[in-house]
XYZ file of C-alpha atoms in Angstrom:
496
model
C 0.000 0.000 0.000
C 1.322 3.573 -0.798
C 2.332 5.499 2.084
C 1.533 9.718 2.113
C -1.519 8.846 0.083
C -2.976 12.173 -1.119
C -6.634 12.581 0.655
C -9.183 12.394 -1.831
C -13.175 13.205 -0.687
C -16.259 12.058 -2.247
C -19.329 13.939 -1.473
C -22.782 11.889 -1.932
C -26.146 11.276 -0.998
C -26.002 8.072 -1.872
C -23.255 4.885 -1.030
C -23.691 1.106 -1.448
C -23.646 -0.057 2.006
C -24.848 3.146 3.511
C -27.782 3.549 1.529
C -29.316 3.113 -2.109
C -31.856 4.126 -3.854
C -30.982 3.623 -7.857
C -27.426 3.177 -9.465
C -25.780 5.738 -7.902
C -25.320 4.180 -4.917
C -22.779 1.701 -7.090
C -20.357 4.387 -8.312
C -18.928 6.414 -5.311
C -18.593 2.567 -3.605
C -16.942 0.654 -6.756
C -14.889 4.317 -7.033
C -13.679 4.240 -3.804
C -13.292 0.481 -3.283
C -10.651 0.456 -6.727
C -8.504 3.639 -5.556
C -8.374 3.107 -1.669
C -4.782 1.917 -2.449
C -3.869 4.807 -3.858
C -6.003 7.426 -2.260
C -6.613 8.260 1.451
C -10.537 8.375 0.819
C -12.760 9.870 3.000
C -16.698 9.958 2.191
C -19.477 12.252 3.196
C -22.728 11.420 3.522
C -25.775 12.351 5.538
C -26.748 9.645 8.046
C -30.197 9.379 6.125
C -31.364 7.126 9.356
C -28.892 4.680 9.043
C -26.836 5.096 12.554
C -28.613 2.340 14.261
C -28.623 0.147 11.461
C -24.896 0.492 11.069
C -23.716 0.317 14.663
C -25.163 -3.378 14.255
C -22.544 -4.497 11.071
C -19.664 -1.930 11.778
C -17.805 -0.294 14.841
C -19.049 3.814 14.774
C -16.820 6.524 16.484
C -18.653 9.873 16.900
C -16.071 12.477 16.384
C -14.971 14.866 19.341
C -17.074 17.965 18.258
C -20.783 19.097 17.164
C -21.767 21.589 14.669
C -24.014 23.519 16.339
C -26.031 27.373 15.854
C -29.498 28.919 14.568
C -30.515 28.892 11.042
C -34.002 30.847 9.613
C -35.179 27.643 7.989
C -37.738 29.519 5.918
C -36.501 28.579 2.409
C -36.959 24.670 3.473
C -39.305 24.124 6.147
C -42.789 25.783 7.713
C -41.099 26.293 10.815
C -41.222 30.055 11.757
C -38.741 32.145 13.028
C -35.191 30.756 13.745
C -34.108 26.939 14.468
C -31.471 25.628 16.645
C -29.230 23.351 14.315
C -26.555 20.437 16.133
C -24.945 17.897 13.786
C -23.057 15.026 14.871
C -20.506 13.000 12.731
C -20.240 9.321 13.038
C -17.162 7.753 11.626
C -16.888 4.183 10.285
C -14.327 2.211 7.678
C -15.424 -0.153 5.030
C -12.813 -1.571 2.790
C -10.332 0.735 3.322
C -12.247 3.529 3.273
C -13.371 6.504 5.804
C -16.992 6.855 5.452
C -18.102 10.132 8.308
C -22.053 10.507 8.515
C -23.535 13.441 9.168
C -26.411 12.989 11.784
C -28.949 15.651 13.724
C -28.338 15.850 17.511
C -31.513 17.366 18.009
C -35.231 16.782 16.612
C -34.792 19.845 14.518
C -31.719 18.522 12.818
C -32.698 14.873 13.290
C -35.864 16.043 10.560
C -33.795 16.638 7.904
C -29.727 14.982 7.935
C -31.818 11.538 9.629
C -34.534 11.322 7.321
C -34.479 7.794 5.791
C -36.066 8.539 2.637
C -33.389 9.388 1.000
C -34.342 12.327 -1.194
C -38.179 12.787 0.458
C -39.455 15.647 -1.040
C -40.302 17.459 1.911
C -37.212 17.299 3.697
C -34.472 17.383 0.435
C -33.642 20.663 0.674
C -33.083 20.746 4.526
C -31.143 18.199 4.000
C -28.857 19.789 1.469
C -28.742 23.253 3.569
C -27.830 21.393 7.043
C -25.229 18.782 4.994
C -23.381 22.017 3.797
C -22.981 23.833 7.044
C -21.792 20.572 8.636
C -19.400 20.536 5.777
C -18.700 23.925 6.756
C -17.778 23.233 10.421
C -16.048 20.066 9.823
C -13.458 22.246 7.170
C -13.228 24.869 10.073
C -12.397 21.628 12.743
C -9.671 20.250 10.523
C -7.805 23.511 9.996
C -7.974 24.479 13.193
C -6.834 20.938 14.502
C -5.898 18.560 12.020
C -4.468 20.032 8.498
C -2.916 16.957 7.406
C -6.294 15.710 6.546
C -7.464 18.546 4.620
C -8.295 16.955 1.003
C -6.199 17.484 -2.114
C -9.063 16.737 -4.248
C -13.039 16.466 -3.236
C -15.202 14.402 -6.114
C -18.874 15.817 -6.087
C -21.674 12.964 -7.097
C -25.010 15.117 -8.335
C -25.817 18.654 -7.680
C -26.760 17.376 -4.168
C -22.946 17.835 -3.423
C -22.761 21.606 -5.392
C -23.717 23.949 -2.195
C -21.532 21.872 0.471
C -18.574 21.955 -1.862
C -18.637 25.768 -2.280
C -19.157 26.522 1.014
C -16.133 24.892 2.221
C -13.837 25.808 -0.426
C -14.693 29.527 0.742
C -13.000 28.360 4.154
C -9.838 26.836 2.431
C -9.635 29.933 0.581
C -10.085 32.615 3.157
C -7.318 31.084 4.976
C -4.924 30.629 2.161
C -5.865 26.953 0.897
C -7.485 25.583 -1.810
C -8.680 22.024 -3.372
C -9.097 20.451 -6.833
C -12.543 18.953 -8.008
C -14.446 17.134 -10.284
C -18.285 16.858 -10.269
C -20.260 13.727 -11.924
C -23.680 14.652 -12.822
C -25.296 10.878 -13.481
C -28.580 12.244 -14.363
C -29.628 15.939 -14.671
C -33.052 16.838 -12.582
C -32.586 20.918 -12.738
C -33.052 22.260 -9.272
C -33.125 25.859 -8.935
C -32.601 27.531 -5.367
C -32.541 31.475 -5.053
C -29.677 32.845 -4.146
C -31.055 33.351 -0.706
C -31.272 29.571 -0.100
C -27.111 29.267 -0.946
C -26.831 32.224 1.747
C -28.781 30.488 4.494
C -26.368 26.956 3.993
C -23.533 29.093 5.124
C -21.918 30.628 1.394
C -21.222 34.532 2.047
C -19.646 37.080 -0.281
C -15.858 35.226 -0.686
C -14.562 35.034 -3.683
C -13.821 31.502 -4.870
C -11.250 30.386 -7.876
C -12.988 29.324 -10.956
C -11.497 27.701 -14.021
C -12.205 28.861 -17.112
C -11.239 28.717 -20.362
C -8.699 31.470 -20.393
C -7.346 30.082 -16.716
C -8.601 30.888 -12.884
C -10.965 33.700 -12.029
C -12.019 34.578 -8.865
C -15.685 34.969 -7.981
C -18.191 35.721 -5.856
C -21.289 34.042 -5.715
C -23.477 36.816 -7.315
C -20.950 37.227 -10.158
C -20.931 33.178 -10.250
C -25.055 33.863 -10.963
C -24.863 36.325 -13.133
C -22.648 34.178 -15.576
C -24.772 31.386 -14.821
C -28.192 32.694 -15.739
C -29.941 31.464 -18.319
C -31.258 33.741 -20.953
C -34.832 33.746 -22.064
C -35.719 32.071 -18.761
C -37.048 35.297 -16.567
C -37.040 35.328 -12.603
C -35.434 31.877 -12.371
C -31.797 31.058 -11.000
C -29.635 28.983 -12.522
C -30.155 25.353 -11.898
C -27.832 23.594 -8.847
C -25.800 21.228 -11.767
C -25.133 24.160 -13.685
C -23.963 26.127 -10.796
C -22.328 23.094 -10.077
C -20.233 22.019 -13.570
C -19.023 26.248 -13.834
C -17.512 25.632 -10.280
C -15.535 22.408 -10.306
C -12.482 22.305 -12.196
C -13.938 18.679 -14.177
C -17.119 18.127 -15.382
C -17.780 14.521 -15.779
C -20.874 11.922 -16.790
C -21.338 8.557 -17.743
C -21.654 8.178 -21.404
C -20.439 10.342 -24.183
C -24.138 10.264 -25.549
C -25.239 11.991 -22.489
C -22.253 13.911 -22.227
C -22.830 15.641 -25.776
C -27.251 15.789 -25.486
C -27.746 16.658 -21.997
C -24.769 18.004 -20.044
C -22.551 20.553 -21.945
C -25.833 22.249 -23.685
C -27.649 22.431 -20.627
C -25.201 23.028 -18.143
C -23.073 25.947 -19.382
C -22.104 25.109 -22.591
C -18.867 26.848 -23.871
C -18.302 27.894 -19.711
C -17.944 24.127 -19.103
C -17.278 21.951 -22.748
C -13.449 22.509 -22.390
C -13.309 20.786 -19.066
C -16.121 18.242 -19.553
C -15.781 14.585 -20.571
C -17.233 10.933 -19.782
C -16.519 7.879 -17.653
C -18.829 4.677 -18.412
C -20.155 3.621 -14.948
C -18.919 -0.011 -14.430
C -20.588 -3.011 -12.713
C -19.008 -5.763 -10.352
C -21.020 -8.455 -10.836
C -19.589 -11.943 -11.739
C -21.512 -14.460 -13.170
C -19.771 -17.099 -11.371
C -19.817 -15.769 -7.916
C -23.633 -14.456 -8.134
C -24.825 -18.322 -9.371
C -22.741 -19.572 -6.491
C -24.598 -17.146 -4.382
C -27.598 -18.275 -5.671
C -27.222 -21.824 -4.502
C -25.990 -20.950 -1.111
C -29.096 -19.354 -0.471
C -31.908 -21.219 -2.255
C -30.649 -25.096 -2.840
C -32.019 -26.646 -0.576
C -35.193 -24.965 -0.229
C -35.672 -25.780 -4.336
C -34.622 -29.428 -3.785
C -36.978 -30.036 -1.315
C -40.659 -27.923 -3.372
C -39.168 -29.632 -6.256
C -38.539 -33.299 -5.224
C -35.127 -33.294 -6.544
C -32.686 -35.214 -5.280
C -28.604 -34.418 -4.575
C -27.576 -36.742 -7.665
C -29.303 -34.028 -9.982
C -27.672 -30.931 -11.100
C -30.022 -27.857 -10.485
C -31.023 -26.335 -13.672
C -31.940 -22.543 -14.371
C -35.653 -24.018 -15.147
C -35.777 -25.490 -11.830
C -34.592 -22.148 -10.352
C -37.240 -20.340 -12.394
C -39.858 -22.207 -11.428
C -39.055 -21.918 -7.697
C -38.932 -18.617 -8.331
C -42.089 -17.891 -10.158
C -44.348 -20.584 -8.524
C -42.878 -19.889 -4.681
C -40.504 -17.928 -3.563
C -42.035 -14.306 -5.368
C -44.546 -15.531 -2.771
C -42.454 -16.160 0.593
C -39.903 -13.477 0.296
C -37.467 -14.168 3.394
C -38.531 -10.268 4.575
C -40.952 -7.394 3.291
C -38.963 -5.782 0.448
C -37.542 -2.225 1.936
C -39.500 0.163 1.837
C -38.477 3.420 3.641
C -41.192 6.044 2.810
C -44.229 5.528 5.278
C -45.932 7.175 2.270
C -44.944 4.846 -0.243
C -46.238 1.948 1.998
C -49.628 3.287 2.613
C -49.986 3.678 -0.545
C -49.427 -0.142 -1.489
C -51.711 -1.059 1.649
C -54.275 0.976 0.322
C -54.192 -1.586 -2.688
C -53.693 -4.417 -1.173
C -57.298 -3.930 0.302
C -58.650 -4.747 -3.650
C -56.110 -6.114 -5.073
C -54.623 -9.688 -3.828
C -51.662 -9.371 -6.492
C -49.950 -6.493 -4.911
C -49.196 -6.613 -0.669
C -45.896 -5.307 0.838
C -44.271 -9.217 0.779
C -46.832 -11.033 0.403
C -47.939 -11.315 -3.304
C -49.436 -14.117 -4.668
C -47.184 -16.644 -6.805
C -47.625 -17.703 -10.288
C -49.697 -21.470 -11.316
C -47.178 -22.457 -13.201
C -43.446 -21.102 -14.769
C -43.054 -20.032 -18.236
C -40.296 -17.932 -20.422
C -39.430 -14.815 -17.966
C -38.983 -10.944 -19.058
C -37.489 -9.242 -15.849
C -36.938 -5.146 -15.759
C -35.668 -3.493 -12.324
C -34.844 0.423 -11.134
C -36.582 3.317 -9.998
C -39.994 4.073 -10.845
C -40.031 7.555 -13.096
C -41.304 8.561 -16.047
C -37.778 8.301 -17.393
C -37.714 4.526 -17.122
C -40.652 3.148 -19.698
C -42.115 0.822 -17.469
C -45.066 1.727 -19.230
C -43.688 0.577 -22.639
C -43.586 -2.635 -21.448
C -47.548 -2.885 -20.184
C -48.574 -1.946 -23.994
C -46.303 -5.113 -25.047
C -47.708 -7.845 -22.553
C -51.386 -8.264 -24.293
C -48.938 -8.589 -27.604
C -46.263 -11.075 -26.120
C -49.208 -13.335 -24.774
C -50.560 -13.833 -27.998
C -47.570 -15.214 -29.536
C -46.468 -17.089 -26.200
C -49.433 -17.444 -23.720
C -47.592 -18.319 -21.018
C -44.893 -15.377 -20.595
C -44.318 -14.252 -17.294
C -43.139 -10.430 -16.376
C -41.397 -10.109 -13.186
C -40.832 -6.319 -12.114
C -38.546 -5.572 -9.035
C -39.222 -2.249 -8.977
C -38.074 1.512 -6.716
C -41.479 3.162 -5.363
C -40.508 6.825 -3.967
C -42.693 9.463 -2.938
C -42.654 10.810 -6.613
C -44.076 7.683 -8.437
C -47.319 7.503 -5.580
C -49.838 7.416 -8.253
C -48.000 5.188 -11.008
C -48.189 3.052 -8.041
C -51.917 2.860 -8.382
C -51.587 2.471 -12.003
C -49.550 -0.238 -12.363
C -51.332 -2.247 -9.587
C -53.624 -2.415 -12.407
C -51.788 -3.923 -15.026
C -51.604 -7.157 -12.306
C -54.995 -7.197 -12.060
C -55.438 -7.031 -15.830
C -53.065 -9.773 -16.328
C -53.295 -12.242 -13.444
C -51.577 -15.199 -15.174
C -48.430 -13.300 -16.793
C -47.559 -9.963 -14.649
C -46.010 -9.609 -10.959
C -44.884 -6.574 -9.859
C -42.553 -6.238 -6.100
C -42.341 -2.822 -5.419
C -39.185 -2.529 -3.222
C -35.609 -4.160 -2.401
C -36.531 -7.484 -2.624
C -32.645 -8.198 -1.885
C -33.645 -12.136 -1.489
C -34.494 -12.756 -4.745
C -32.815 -9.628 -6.511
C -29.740 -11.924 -7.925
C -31.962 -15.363 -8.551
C -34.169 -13.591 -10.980
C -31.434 -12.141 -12.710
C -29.868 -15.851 -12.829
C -33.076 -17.193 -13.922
C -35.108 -15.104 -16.123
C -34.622 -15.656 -20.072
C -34.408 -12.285 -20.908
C -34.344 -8.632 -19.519
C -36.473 -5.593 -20.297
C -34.868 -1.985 -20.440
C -37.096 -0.038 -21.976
C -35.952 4.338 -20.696
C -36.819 6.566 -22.712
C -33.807 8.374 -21.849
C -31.019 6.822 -19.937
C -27.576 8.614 -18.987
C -26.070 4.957 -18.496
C -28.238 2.495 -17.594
C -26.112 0.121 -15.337
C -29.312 -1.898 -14.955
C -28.395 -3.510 -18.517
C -24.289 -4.281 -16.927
C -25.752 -6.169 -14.497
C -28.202 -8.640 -17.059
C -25.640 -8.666 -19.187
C -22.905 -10.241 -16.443
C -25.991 -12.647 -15.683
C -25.827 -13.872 -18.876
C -29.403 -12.522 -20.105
C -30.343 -10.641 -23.535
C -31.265 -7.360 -22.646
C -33.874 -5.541 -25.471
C -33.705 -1.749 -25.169
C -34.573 1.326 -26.438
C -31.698 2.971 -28.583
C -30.764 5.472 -25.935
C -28.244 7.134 -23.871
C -25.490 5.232 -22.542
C -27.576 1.600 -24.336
C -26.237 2.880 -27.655
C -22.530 2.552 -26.067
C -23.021 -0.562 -24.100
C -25.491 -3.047 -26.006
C -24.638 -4.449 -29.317
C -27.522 -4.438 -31.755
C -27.928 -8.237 -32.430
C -29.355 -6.645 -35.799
C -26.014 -5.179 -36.655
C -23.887 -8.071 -35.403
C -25.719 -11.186 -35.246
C -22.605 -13.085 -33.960
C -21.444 -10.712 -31.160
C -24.705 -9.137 -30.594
């Protein structure tokens, strides 16, 4: 291992292990897990409710000081009038790597950094605000008492990350300092915050060093708006990722498609195309470790619903049809579900509808060739695409199955209701598990005969990485980062 590694800092809402929601929970891990040899990485994340959870699988140190003071929480929250704000930071490793939550200390505080829905529409931007002045104090802690850890470089994942990373370089540089950055915007939402809101997370009137084109400028944060605004679009700031990609020194995303469509055009353009390029998100999955998995977990169980005996290899049929004809039906746990509005919503159709209950679903009669498609549910994804097919599949092959293992958040509450009704329209060939069904996430993939990825846009899509190292077709739309990982079977019926 290589001593004096420089300190590197990842700043993310999201970190498999921590907490997930879609496939940015993969990168900052996998990123982290392949440079800890070379880098001293450190990663900040708010708690999100995990503290408890974690103090059962990892050894937690809370750090020797609190980031306390009163904030007018007016721009995030109905509270009136000031707020008293203490944040704690829990420290634990994981491979190598320094991963320092950022948790409230008091129910204020707790309402926002500890809210277990990760990006909970009614808390996000509290969230955000307290994460940066956290940031802010732990910067001030460091110089004050530890410099040696002060980063060299600070990756930012989403615009999430924008707001805590200026404030704290305005620390480094009002006492002399500075730090290099690159931001990765995996998919662009466009945020906008008055400059008001930046104010109240703890960014004041110092200048910070931007690089552009013709080399570093320093700038305030009402200059860094006025560059930023958007012309034609009256009475609206800039959006966060724009903000964002015009402050960091690298712009990054995940497929050149995406880089060229979506991210220089709408996030600066010539301010930001000179420093912008891509990365392809990767996947670890291995075929031969995840079937291995597989039968570690489920053998036995299959053996004995199946009447088969030791002498007999398993097949994938025989795993599909435990699969489809049991186990979608005796999940070892509920699938997680965080948002308590998320599962009232699902209770509230489980009254009238038998085929969709937090864990408790009702099986398949009998197996048949499976179509699986997993992710987030948003209008982005196409799940949609893939109801309008299943009256036309059946009629070719009556006895098609479609598994979904699907991402409910507070934003998808009424596709909820509508796909519930797809199940009910097609009792015999649809199931749909809304949640992390983590017991049965990897045997599906192992099993099914082919996968469905049907976005109508998609910045990467490492949803089709992860059928393709299970060995599965994937059809998909022609989009995004698909174009630049899938091989048209069209094109190049021997590779394809």
């Amino acid at each position: 291992m290589t001593e004096n590694r420089d300190n590197l800092w990842i700043f993310t809402f999201e970190y498999a292990g921590i907490v997930k929601v879609g496939g940015l929970g993969e990168v900052p891990a996998n990123q982290a897990k392949i440079l800890a040899d070379k880098y001293k990485i450190t990663v900040f994340i708010p708690s999100h409710g995990q503290i408890h959870n974690l103090e059962k699988k990892y050894e937690l140190y809370k750090l020797p000081f609190n980031c306390v003071g009163q904030i007018n929480p007016s721009h995030f929250s109905s509270n009136g009038g000031e707020s008293n704000y203490s944040i704690a930071f829990y420290q634990l490793e994981i491979n190598n790597v320094t991963i320092i939550l950022l948790s409230g200390e008091n129910s204020f505080t707790k309402r926002f950094l500890d809210d277990g829905v990760v990006y909970n529409p009614n808390t996000l931007s509290g969230k955000i605000c307290l994460f940066s002045i956290g940031m802010r104090c732990f910067i001030e802690f460091l110089i004050d008492n530890r410099k040696k850890n002060l980063p060299e470089f600070i990756h930012l994942h989403d615009y999430h990350s924008v707001i805590p990373f200026i404030s704290i370089k305005q620390i480094l540089i009002k006492n002399g300092l500075d730090v290099s950055s690159i931001i990765t915007l995996h998919l662009l939402t466009q945020p906008r915050y008055p400059i008001e809101f930046y104010r109240n997370c703890g960014i004041n009137h110092t200048p910070i060093s931007i690089r552009l084109k013709g080399g570093l400028k320093s700038l305030t944060l009402n200059e860094i708006f006025a560059i930023c605004e958007e012309i034609g679009i009256e009475n609206q700031p800039p959006t966060v990722e724009k903000i964002g990609a015009f402050v960091s020194d690298i712009v990054s995303t995940v497929s050149q498609s995406y880089l060229k469509s979506d991210i220089i055009p709408k996030c600066g353009g010539d301010l930001i195309e000179f420093k912008s390029n891509f990365v392809w998100d990767g996947c670890d999955w291995d075929y031969n470790e995840i079937y291995n998995q597989v039968l570690k977990n489920h053998e036995h169980e299959i053996r004995a619903l199946l009447n088969l005996s030791e002498q007999n290899d398993l097949t994938l049929m025989d795993m599909k049809k435990y699969l489809l004809t049991y186990k979608i039906a005796h999940l070892d746990r509920s699938p997680l579900i965080r948002s308590e509005q998320v599962l009232q919503v699902i209770n509230e159709i489980s009254n009238e509808n038998r085929f969709v209950k937090n864990g408790h679903i009702i099986a398949f009669d009998e197996s048949g060739p499976l179509v699986i498609t997993t992710g987030r549910i948003s209008s982005q994804k196409g799940f949609e695409t893939i109801f309008e097919a299943i009256p036309e599949v059946i009629k070719v092959i009556p006895d098609a199955k479609f598994l979904f293992l699907i991402l409910p958040t507070e934003y998808s509450l009424n596709r909820i209701r509508i796909y519930s009704q797809y199940v009910k329209e097609y009792p015999k060939n649809l199931r749909i598990i809304f949640g992390v069904a983590s017991d049965i996430f990897h045997l599906a993939h192992i099993s099914a005969d082919v996968y469905c990825a049907l976005s109508r846009w998609e910045p990467f899509g490492i949803i089709a990485l992860e059928a393709m190292a299970s060995k599965l077709p994937v059809i998909a739309t022609k989009v995004g980062g698909f174009k630049e990982t899938i091989i048209d079977l069209r094109n190049f019926p021997e590779i394809g």
